[in-house]
PDB file of C-alpha atoms in Angstrom:
ATOM      1  CA  MET A  24      16.017 -36.219 -39.740  1.00 55.00           C
ATOM      2  CA  ASN A  25      16.496 -39.976 -40.248  1.00 66.00           C
ATOM      3  CA  THR A  26      13.690 -42.531 -40.021  1.00 74.00           C
ATOM      4  CA  PRO A  27      14.541 -44.043 -36.571  1.00 78.00           C
ATOM      5  CA  THR A  28      14.572 -40.555 -35.038  1.00 77.00           C
ATOM      6  CA  LEU A  29      11.227 -39.726 -36.639  1.00 79.00           C
ATOM      7  CA  VAL A  30       9.732 -42.933 -35.264  1.00 80.00           C
ATOM      8  CA  ILE A  31      11.013 -42.189 -31.751  1.00 84.00           C
ATOM      9  CA  GLU A  32       9.700 -38.622 -31.941  1.00 85.00           C
ATOM     10  CA  GLN A  33       6.288 -39.786 -33.132  1.00 87.00           C
ATOM     11  CA  GLN A  34       6.023 -42.458 -30.441  1.00 91.00           C
ATOM     12  CA  PHE A  35       7.073 -39.965 -27.784  1.00 93.00           C
ATOM     13  CA  THR A  36       4.445 -37.486 -28.982  1.00 93.00           C
ATOM     14  CA  LEU A  37       1.684 -40.085 -29.138  1.00 94.00           C
ATOM     15  CA  TRP A  38       2.252 -41.409 -25.621  1.00 95.00           C
ATOM     16  CA  VAL A  39       2.585 -37.954 -24.095  1.00 96.00           C
ATOM     17  CA  LEU A  40      -0.706 -36.977 -25.738  1.00 96.00           C
ATOM     18  CA  TYR A  41      -2.342 -40.208 -24.576  1.00 97.00           C
ATOM     19  CA  PHE A  42      -1.152 -39.495 -21.049  1.00 97.00           C
ATOM     20  CA  PHE A  43      -2.653 -35.999 -21.000  1.00 97.00           C
ATOM     21  CA  SER A  44      -5.844 -37.110 -22.736  1.00 97.00           C
ATOM     22  CA  TYR A  45      -6.575 -39.725 -20.075  1.00 97.00           C
ATOM     23  CA  ALA A  46      -5.400 -37.442 -17.279  1.00 97.00           C
ATOM     24  CA  PHE A  47      -8.056 -35.010 -18.531  1.00 97.00           C
ATOM     25  CA  VAL A  48     -10.721 -37.724 -18.875  1.00 95.00           C
ATOM     26  CA  GLY A  49      -9.947 -38.818 -15.308  1.00 94.00           C
ATOM     27  CA  TRP A  50     -10.197 -35.230 -14.080  1.00 96.00           C
ATOM     28  CA  VAL A  51     -13.621 -34.824 -15.719  1.00 95.00           C
ATOM     29  CA  TRP A  52     -14.839 -38.073 -14.159  1.00 92.00           C
ATOM     30  CA  GLU A  53     -13.410 -37.436 -10.668  1.00 90.00           C
ATOM     31  CA  SER A  54     -14.405 -33.771 -10.470  1.00 92.00           C
ATOM     32  CA  GLY A  55     -17.850 -34.518 -11.878  1.00 91.00           C
ATOM     33  CA  TYR A  56     -18.439 -37.262  -9.323  1.00 87.00           C
ATOM     34  CA  VAL A  57     -17.295 -35.168  -6.342  1.00 84.00           C
ATOM     35  CA  SER A  58     -19.201 -32.125  -7.613  1.00 87.00           C
ATOM     36  CA  PHE A  59     -22.379 -34.179  -7.926  1.00 88.00           C
ATOM     37  CA  LYS A  60     -22.032 -35.408  -4.342  1.00 84.00           C
ATOM     38  CA  LYS A  61     -21.346 -31.908  -2.981  1.00 82.00           C
ATOM     39  CA  ARG A  62     -23.928 -30.209  -5.229  1.00 86.00           C
ATOM     40  CA  GLN A  63     -21.331 -27.648  -6.298  1.00 86.00           C
ATOM     41  CA  TRP A  64     -18.410 -27.573  -8.699  1.00 88.00           C
ATOM     42  CA  VAL A  65     -15.194 -28.958  -7.206  1.00 88.00           C
ATOM     43  CA  ASN A  66     -11.813 -29.331  -8.872  1.00 91.00           C
ATOM     44  CA  SER A  67     -10.890 -32.605  -7.217  1.00 88.00           C
ATOM     45  CA  GLY A  68      -7.462 -32.903  -8.805  1.00 90.00           C
ATOM     46  CA  PHE A  69      -4.242 -32.551  -6.865  1.00 93.00           C
ATOM     47  CA  LEU A  70      -2.959 -30.132  -9.502  1.00 95.00           C
ATOM     48  CA  ASN A  71      -4.674 -26.882 -10.410  1.00 94.00           C
ATOM     49  CA  GLY A  72      -5.088 -27.642 -14.101  1.00 94.00           C
ATOM     50  CA  PRO A  73      -7.678 -30.036 -15.573  1.00 95.00           C
ATOM     51  CA  VAL A  74      -5.572 -33.193 -15.236  1.00 96.00           C
ATOM     52  CA  ILE A  75      -5.185 -35.991 -12.700  1.00 95.00           C
ATOM     53  CA  PRO A  76      -1.845 -37.652 -13.507  1.00 95.00           C
ATOM     54  CA  VAL A  77      -2.635 -41.002 -11.843  1.00 94.00           C
ATOM     55  CA  TYR A  78      -5.354 -41.580 -14.447  1.00 96.00           C
ATOM     56  CA  GLY A  79      -2.946 -40.761 -17.246  1.00 96.00           C
ATOM     57  CA  PHE A  80      -0.306 -43.133 -15.856  1.00 94.00           C
ATOM     58  CA  SER A  81      -2.860 -45.876 -15.222  1.00 95.00           C
ATOM     59  CA  ILE A  82      -4.469 -45.943 -18.649  1.00 96.00           C
ATOM     60  CA  THR A  83      -1.225 -45.540 -20.592  1.00 96.00           C
ATOM     61  CA  ALA A  84       0.256 -48.378 -18.517  1.00 95.00           C
ATOM     62  CA  VAL A  85      -2.744 -50.545 -19.416  1.00 95.00           C
ATOM     63  CA  LEU A  86      -2.417 -49.670 -23.111  1.00 95.00           C
ATOM     64  CA  VAL A  87       1.286 -50.562 -23.116  1.00 94.00           C
ATOM     65  CA  LEU A  88       1.443 -53.582 -20.805  1.00 95.00           C
ATOM     66  CA  LEU A  89      -1.911 -55.219 -21.566  1.00 95.00           C
ATOM     67  CA  HIS A  90      -1.928 -54.685 -25.309  1.00 92.00           C
ATOM     68  CA  PRO A  91      -1.217 -58.402 -25.967  1.00 93.00           C
ATOM     69  CA  VAL A  92      -4.437 -59.410 -24.133  1.00 94.00           C
ATOM     70  CA  GLU A  93      -6.733 -56.515 -25.116  1.00 91.00           C
ATOM     71  CA  ASN A  94      -8.972 -58.875 -27.125  1.00 92.00           C
ATOM     72  CA  ASN A  95      -9.439 -61.234 -24.171  1.00 95.00           C
ATOM     73  CA  LEU A  96     -11.966 -59.438 -21.983  1.00 95.00           C
ATOM     74  CA  LEU A  97     -11.361 -61.600 -18.908  1.00 96.00           C
ATOM     75  CA  LEU A  98      -7.576 -61.160 -18.979  1.00 96.00           C
ATOM     76  CA  LEU A  99      -7.966 -57.461 -19.782  1.00 96.00           C
ATOM     77  CA  TYR A 100     -10.323 -57.049 -16.822  1.00 97.00           C
ATOM     78  CA  LEU A 101      -8.137 -58.963 -14.353  1.00 96.00           C
ATOM     79  CA  GLY A 102      -4.911 -57.389 -15.578  1.00 96.00           C
ATOM     80  CA  SER A 103      -6.387 -53.886 -15.423  1.00 96.00           C
ATOM     81  CA  ALA A 104      -7.740 -54.392 -11.906  1.00 96.00           C
ATOM     82  CA  VAL A 105      -4.370 -55.655 -10.637  1.00 96.00           C
ATOM     83  CA  LEU A 106      -2.272 -53.055 -12.460  1.00 96.00           C
ATOM     84  CA  ILE A 107      -4.345 -50.059 -11.388  1.00 94.00           C
ATOM     85  CA  THR A 108      -4.542 -51.341  -7.817  1.00 96.00           C
ATOM     86  CA  ILE A 109      -0.735 -51.434  -7.689  1.00 96.00           C
ATOM     87  CA  ILE A 110      -0.484 -47.915  -9.149  1.00 96.00           C
ATOM     88  CA  GLU A 111      -3.117 -46.589  -6.723  1.00 95.00           C
ATOM     89  CA  TYR A 112      -1.376 -48.157  -3.716  1.00 96.00           C
ATOM     90  CA  VAL A 113       2.070 -46.850  -4.683  1.00 96.00           C
ATOM     91  CA  THR A 114       0.653 -43.372  -5.410  1.00 95.00           C
ATOM     92  CA  SER A 115      -1.122 -43.243  -2.040  1.00 95.00           C
ATOM     93  CA  TRP A 116       2.006 -44.386  -0.187  1.00 95.00           C
ATOM     94  CA  LEU A 117       4.303 -41.929  -1.986  1.00 94.00           C
ATOM     95  CA  MET A 118       1.982 -38.945  -1.516  1.00 94.00           C
ATOM     96  CA  GLU A 119       1.569 -39.737   2.163  1.00 93.00           C
ATOM     97  CA  LYS A 120       5.331 -39.993   2.718  1.00 92.00           C
ATOM     98  CA  LEU A 121       6.087 -36.852   0.719  1.00 91.00           C
ATOM     99  CA  PHE A 122       3.312 -34.588   2.014  1.00 91.00           C
ATOM    100  CA  HIS A 123       2.464 -36.052   5.462  1.00 90.00           C
ATOM    101  CA  ALA A 124      -1.178 -36.489   4.498  1.00 92.00           C
ATOM    102  CA  ARG A 125      -3.536 -39.281   3.464  1.00 92.00           C
ATOM    103  CA  TRP A 126      -5.369 -37.973   0.397  1.00 92.00           C
ATOM    104  CA  TRP A 127      -7.972 -40.722   0.135  1.00 91.00           C
ATOM    105  CA  ASP A 128      -9.075 -43.441   2.508  1.00 92.00           C
ATOM    106  CA  TYR A 129     -11.004 -46.652   1.796  1.00 94.00           C
ATOM    107  CA  SER A 130     -11.071 -47.786   5.424  1.00 92.00           C
ATOM    108  CA  ASP A 131     -14.887 -47.798   5.441  1.00 92.00           C
ATOM    109  CA  ILE A 132     -15.037 -50.047   2.369  1.00 94.00           C
ATOM    110  CA  PRO A 133     -14.972 -53.832   2.911  1.00 94.00           C
ATOM    111  CA  LEU A 134     -11.887 -55.820   1.912  1.00 94.00           C
ATOM    112  CA  ASN A 135      -9.574 -52.811   1.945  1.00 95.00           C
ATOM    113  CA  PHE A 136      -5.825 -52.950   2.489  1.00 94.00           C
ATOM    114  CA  GLN A 137      -4.440 -50.202   4.766  1.00 93.00           C
ATOM    115  CA  GLY A 138      -7.220 -47.954   3.502  1.00 93.00           C
ATOM    116  CA  ARG A 139      -5.204 -47.301   0.343  1.00 95.00           C
ATOM    117  CA  VAL A 140      -6.878 -49.830  -1.939  1.00 96.00           C
ATOM    118  CA  ALA A 141     -10.016 -51.953  -1.673  1.00 96.00           C
ATOM    119  CA  LEU A 142     -11.253 -54.981  -3.600  1.00 95.00           C
ATOM    120  CA  PRO A 143     -14.631 -53.431  -4.600  1.00 95.00           C
ATOM    121  CA  ILE A 144     -12.820 -50.346  -5.928  1.00 94.00           C
ATOM    122  CA  SER A 145     -10.358 -52.518  -7.853  1.00 95.00           C
ATOM    123  CA  ALA A 146     -13.244 -54.501  -9.336  1.00 95.00           C
ATOM    124  CA  PHE A 147     -14.880 -51.243 -10.415  1.00 94.00           C
ATOM    125  CA  TRP A 148     -11.666 -50.008 -12.040  1.00 94.00           C
ATOM    126  CA  GLY A 149     -11.340 -53.289 -13.924  1.00 94.00           C
ATOM    127  CA  VAL A 150     -14.785 -52.777 -15.469  1.00 95.00           C
ATOM    128  CA  GLY A 151     -14.050 -49.104 -16.107  1.00 94.00           C
ATOM    129  CA  VAL A 152     -10.789 -49.814 -17.901  1.00 94.00           C
ATOM    130  CA  VAL A 153     -12.392 -52.442 -20.159  1.00 95.00           C
ATOM    131  CA  PHE A 154     -14.971 -49.795 -21.110  1.00 95.00           C
ATOM    132  CA  VAL A 155     -12.231 -47.224 -21.728  1.00 95.00           C
ATOM    133  CA  VAL A 156     -10.134 -49.561 -23.873  1.00 94.00           C
ATOM    134  CA  LYS A 157     -13.061 -50.817 -25.958  1.00 94.00           C
ATOM    135  CA  VAL A 158     -15.240 -47.699 -26.218  1.00 95.00           C
ATOM    136  CA  VAL A 159     -13.345 -44.552 -25.224  1.00 95.00           C
ATOM    137  CA  HIS A 160      -9.887 -45.284 -26.595  1.00 96.00           C
ATOM    138  CA  PRO A 161     -10.856 -45.384 -30.304  1.00 95.00           C
ATOM    139  CA  VAL A 162     -12.258 -41.850 -29.927  1.00 95.00           C
ATOM    140  CA  VAL A 163      -9.215 -40.648 -27.979  1.00 96.00           C
ATOM    141  CA  ALA A 164      -6.883 -42.275 -30.520  1.00 95.00           C
ATOM    142  CA  ARG A 165      -8.488 -40.326 -33.368  1.00 95.00           C
ATOM    143  CA  PHE A 166      -8.180 -37.090 -31.412  1.00 94.00           C
ATOM    144  CA  VAL A 167      -4.540 -37.765 -30.493  1.00 95.00           C
ATOM    145  CA  THR A 168      -3.682 -38.705 -34.076  1.00 93.00           C
ATOM    146  CA  HIS A 169      -5.236 -35.446 -35.278  1.00 92.00           C
ATOM    147  CA  LEU A 170      -3.126 -33.435 -32.815  1.00 93.00           C
ATOM    148  CA  ASP A 171      -0.010 -35.353 -33.778  1.00 91.00           C
ATOM    149  CA  VAL A 172      -0.533 -34.794 -37.509  1.00 89.00           C
ATOM    150  CA  LYS A 173      -1.356 -31.112 -37.112  1.00 90.00           C
ATOM    151  CA  TYR A 174       1.109 -30.028 -34.428  1.00 91.00           C
ATOM    152  CA  GLY A 175       3.575 -32.895 -33.981  1.00 88.00           C
ATOM    153  CA  ILE A 176       5.995 -32.839 -31.062  1.00 92.00           C
ATOM    154  CA  PHE A 177       5.187 -29.153 -30.449  1.00 94.00           C
ATOM    155  CA  ALA A 178       1.844 -30.208 -28.901  1.00 94.00           C
ATOM    156  CA  ALA A 179       3.576 -32.625 -26.522  1.00 95.00           C
ATOM    157  CA  ILE A 180       6.136 -29.988 -25.488  1.00 95.00           C
ATOM    158  CA  VAL A 181       3.426 -27.380 -24.780  1.00 96.00           C
ATOM    159  CA  PHE A 182       1.418 -29.810 -22.637  1.00 96.00           C
ATOM    160  CA  LEU A 183       4.541 -30.881 -20.750  1.00 97.00           C
ATOM    161  CA  ALA A 184       5.566 -27.265 -20.127  1.00 97.00           C
ATOM    162  CA  PHE A 185       2.184 -26.350 -18.631  1.00 96.00           C
ATOM    163  CA  PHE A 186       2.184 -29.568 -16.610  1.00 97.00           C
ATOM    164  CA  MET A 187       5.635 -28.940 -15.138  1.00 96.00           C
ATOM    165  CA  PHE A 188       4.718 -25.360 -14.213  1.00 97.00           C
ATOM    166  CA  ASP A 189       1.489 -26.525 -12.552  1.00 96.00           C
ATOM    167  CA  PHE A 190       3.292 -29.350 -10.755  1.00 95.00           C
ATOM    168  CA  GLY A 191       6.036 -27.042  -9.434  1.00 95.00           C
ATOM    169  CA  PHE A 192       3.530 -24.399  -8.316  1.00 95.00           C
ATOM    170  CA  THR A 193       1.334 -26.959  -6.550  1.00 95.00           C
ATOM    171  CA  LEU A 194       4.325 -28.718  -4.984  1.00 93.00           C
ATOM    172  CA  ALA A 195       5.583 -25.466  -3.480  1.00 93.00           C
ATOM    173  CA  ASN A 196       2.167 -24.795  -1.951  1.00 93.00           C
ATOM    174  CA  VAL A 197       1.739 -28.321  -0.584  1.00 92.00           C
ATOM    175  CA  LEU A 198       5.200 -28.407   0.995  1.00 89.00           C
ATOM    176  CA  ALA A 199       4.399 -25.146   2.787  1.00 90.00           C
ATOM    177  CA  MET A 200       0.911 -26.290   3.777  1.00 91.00           C
ATOM    178  CA  GLY A 201       1.960 -28.652   6.572  1.00 87.00           C
ATOM    179  CA  ALA A 202       3.413 -26.010   8.886  1.00 89.00           C
ATOM    180  CA  ALA A 203       0.608 -23.532   8.205  1.00 90.00           C
ATOM    181  CA  THR A 204      -2.218 -26.027   8.768  1.00 91.00           C
ATOM    182  CA  LYS A 205      -0.520 -27.204  11.974  1.00 90.00           C
ATOM    183  CA  ARG A 206      -0.488 -23.660  13.352  1.00 91.00           C
ATOM    184  CA  ILE A 207      -4.123 -23.115  12.444  1.00 90.00           C
ATOM    185  CA  GLY A 208      -5.103 -26.550  13.724  1.00 90.00           C
ATOM    186  CA  ASP A 209      -3.348 -25.932  17.053  1.00 89.00           C
ATOM    187  CA  ALA A 210      -5.137 -22.594  17.358  1.00 87.00           C
ATOM    188  CA  ILE A 211      -8.515 -24.239  16.716  1.00 87.00           C
ATOM    189  CA  ASP A 212      -7.818 -26.946  19.297  1.00 86.00           C
ATOM    190  CA  GLN A 213      -6.799 -24.294  21.806  1.00 84.00           C
ATOM    191  CA  LYS A 214      -9.967 -22.303  21.110  1.00 80.00           C
ATOM    192  CA  LYS A 215     -12.133 -25.395  21.605  1.00 80.00           C
ATOM    193  CA  GLN A 216     -10.360 -26.174  24.862  1.00 78.00           C
ATOM    194  CA  GLU A 217     -10.860 -22.600  26.094  1.00 76.00           C
ATOM    195  CA  LEU A 218     -14.571 -22.911  25.403  1.00 74.00           C
ATOM    196  CA  ARG A 219     -14.720 -26.229  27.245  1.00 73.00           C
ATOM    197  CA  ASP A 220     -13.003 -24.697  30.258  1.00 71.00           C
ATOM    198  CA  SER A 221     -15.150 -21.562  30.331  1.00 70.00           C
ATOM    199  CA  VAL A 222     -18.692 -20.958  31.527  1.00 55.00           C
ATOM    200  CA  ASP A 223     -21.691 -23.037  30.485  1.00 54.00           C
ATOM    201  CA  THR A 224     -22.753 -20.623  27.758  1.00 53.00           C
ATOM    202  CA  ALA A 225     -19.378 -20.942  26.072  1.00 51.00           C
ATOM    203  CA  ALA A 226     -19.458 -24.713  26.493  1.00 50.00           C
ATOM    204  CA  ALA A 227     -22.880 -24.746  24.862  1.00 53.00           C
ATOM    205  CA  LYS A 228     -21.476 -22.626  22.055  1.00 51.00           C
ATOM    206  CA  LEU A 229     -18.755 -25.232  21.496  1.00 49.00           C
ATOM    207  CA  GLU A 230     -21.381 -27.935  21.107  1.00 51.00           C
ATOM    208  CA  SER A 231     -22.975 -26.113  18.166  1.00 51.00           C
ATOM    209  CA  GLU A 232     -21.674 -27.038  14.728  1.00 49.00           C
ATOM    210  CA  HIS A 233     -19.427 -23.985  14.328  1.00 61.00           C
ATOM    211  CA  GLY A 234     -19.512 -22.487  17.813  1.00 68.00           C
ATOM    212  CA  TRP A 235     -15.751 -22.148  17.974  1.00 73.00           C
ATOM    213  CA  LEU A 236     -15.791 -20.365  14.601  1.00 78.00           C
ATOM    214  CA  ASP A 237     -18.458 -17.943  15.838  1.00 77.00           C
ATOM    215  CA  ASP A 238     -16.161 -17.133  18.747  1.00 75.00           C
ATOM    216  CA  TYR A 239     -13.380 -16.287  16.288  1.00 75.00           C
ATOM    217  CA  ARG A 240     -15.793 -13.969  14.456  1.00 76.00           C
ATOM    218  CA  GLN A 241     -16.443 -12.109  17.691  1.00 74.00           C
ATOM    219  CA  HIS A 242     -12.798 -11.947  18.748  1.00 71.00           C
ATOM    220  CA  GLN A 243     -10.915 -10.989  15.607  1.00 68.00           C
ATOM    221  CA  GLY A 244      -7.722 -10.314  17.544  1.00 65.00           C
ATOM    222  CA  ASP A 245      -7.346 -14.054  18.078  1.00 68.00           C
ATOM    223  CA  MET A 246      -6.735 -14.452  14.345  1.00 71.00           C
ATOM    224  CA  ALA A 247      -4.053 -11.786  14.015  1.00 71.00           C
ATOM    225  CA  LYS A 248      -1.068 -14.121  14.311  1.00 78.00           C
ATOM    226  CA  LEU A 249      -2.458 -17.000  12.258  1.00 84.00           C
ATOM    227  CA  PRO A 250      -0.918 -17.669   8.831  1.00 87.00           C
ATOM    228  CA  ASN A 251      -2.762 -17.131   5.580  1.00 86.00           C
ATOM    229  CA  LEU A 252      -3.397 -20.141   3.372  1.00 90.00           C
ATOM    230  CA  SER A 253      -3.062 -19.658  -0.371  1.00 90.00           C
ATOM    231  CA  TRP A 254      -6.025 -20.386  -2.638  1.00 91.00           C
ATOM    232  CA  VAL A 255      -4.249 -23.588  -3.723  1.00 92.00           C
ATOM    233  CA  GLN A 256      -3.962 -24.773  -0.127  1.00 92.00           C
ATOM    234  CA  ARG A 257      -7.584 -23.875   0.627  1.00 91.00           C
ATOM    235  CA  ARG A 258      -8.716 -25.675  -2.533  1.00 92.00           C
ATOM    236  CA  LEU A 259      -6.870 -28.843  -1.566  1.00 92.00           C
ATOM    237  CA  LEU A 260      -8.420 -28.819   1.907  1.00 91.00           C
ATOM    238  CA  ASN A 261     -11.883 -28.615   0.350  1.00 87.00           C
ATOM    239  CA  SER A 262     -11.334 -30.901  -2.654  1.00 87.00           C
ATOM    240  CA  PHE A 263     -10.386 -34.120  -0.858  1.00 87.00           C
ATOM    241  CA  PRO A 264     -13.298 -35.230   1.358  1.00 80.00           C
ATOM    242  CA  HIS A 265     -11.230 -37.945   3.079  1.00 85.00           C
ATOM    243  CA  LEU A 266      -8.046 -35.921   3.524  1.00 90.00           C
ATOM    244  CA  GLN A 267      -6.164 -36.711   6.739  1.00 91.00           C
ATOM    245  CA  LEU A 268      -3.369 -34.340   7.800  1.00 91.00           C
ATOM    246  CA  HIS A 269      -0.631 -36.025   9.825  1.00 90.00           C
ATOM    247  CA  ASP A 270       0.745 -32.784  11.311  1.00 88.00           C
ATOM    248  CA  THR A 271      -2.508 -31.932  13.113  1.00 89.00           C
ATOM    249  CA  LYS A 272      -5.518 -33.796  14.477  1.00 88.00           C
ATOM    250  CA  THR A 273      -7.873 -30.951  13.560  1.00 88.00           C
ATOM    251  CA  PRO A 274     -10.268 -31.895  10.717  1.00 88.00           C
ATOM    252  CA  PRO A 275      -9.278 -30.286   7.387  1.00 90.00           C
ATOM    253  CA  LYS A 276     -12.783 -28.814   7.079  1.00 88.00           C
ATOM    254  CA  ASP A 277     -12.329 -26.848  10.317  1.00 89.00           C
ATOM    255  CA  ILE A 278      -8.978 -25.541   9.085  1.00 91.00           C
ATOM    256  CA  ALA A 279     -10.509 -24.603   5.712  1.00 89.00           C
ATOM    257  CA  ASP A 280     -13.404 -22.772   7.413  1.00 88.00           C
ATOM    258  CA  LEU A 281     -11.073 -20.709   9.594  1.00 88.00           C
ATOM    259  CA  ALA A 282      -8.736 -20.043   6.647  1.00 88.00           C
ATOM    260  CA  GLU A 283     -11.684 -18.722   4.651  1.00 87.00           C
ATOM    261  CA  LEU A 284     -12.676 -16.462   7.554  1.00 85.00           C
ATOM    262  CA  LEU A 285      -9.080 -15.226   7.792  1.00 84.00           C
ATOM    263  CA  LYS A 286      -9.042 -14.432   4.089  1.00 84.00           C
ATOM    264  CA  ARG A 287     -12.280 -12.425   4.284  1.00 82.00           C
ATOM    265  CA  ARG A 288     -11.214 -10.525   7.413  1.00 77.00           C
ATOM    266  CA  ARG A 289      -7.834  -9.537   5.992  1.00 71.00           C
ATOM    267  CA  LYS A 290      -9.380  -8.588   2.671  1.00 74.00           C
ATOM    268  CA  GLN A 291     -11.834  -6.310   4.474  1.00 70.00           C
ATOM    269  CA  GLY A 292      -8.992  -4.779   6.466  1.00 60.00           C
ATOM    270  CA  LYS A 293      -7.086  -3.633   3.379  1.00 50.00           C
TER     271      LYS A 293
END
């Protein structure tokens, strides 16, 4: 193998490994933060594996595009804040168009734009990226170099293979989720309306936190024609606290609660 080819192969391997390293670091940070808030472990990534690709894309983009100014902290901070804000906005827009859902929403944060990005969040990411570049990256670089020396391009190919399988599996589940959640959401809305239109005791039941769900527990036949949600679909409903489904007005938490009840009922019936 000639020298130019070796250089290309090594650069390809290094950047693929950097991408997955920071996708993993981002997953640890995001899942840890959400888990701390919920007081239970939550895989808050879109994919099932321990990676969040937007973090991998963001940090590798910073390392490539802002390398000339990495020793100027002010320019590194400003450039990182702008670059990651653009990536976050584009990612939010694409995911919403592709999957008919808003996966995060900054509408409650001051100085936000369309709820997709917000100035305080961008300022935070600027500080975070400066910390990553100056403190975390030297450690990651040593780890990536070790993998490259020991396994070479084989390591990059293995990571890419697992990533593509995970992405395809998740994509199939998400594309099927819209129709299923709409059916469940419509059923929940209908159940709530039935309780509103019925006697006072039923109306009082509706006012309780999960009165409509208690009614489903008592009338199992109402669930017979509802679709099952896969564990991937149920995980996504629970992992994104600000998820907004465009195909139904029913809150994702209500859909997740009924889906969990459906799973338990059908498991008991086997």
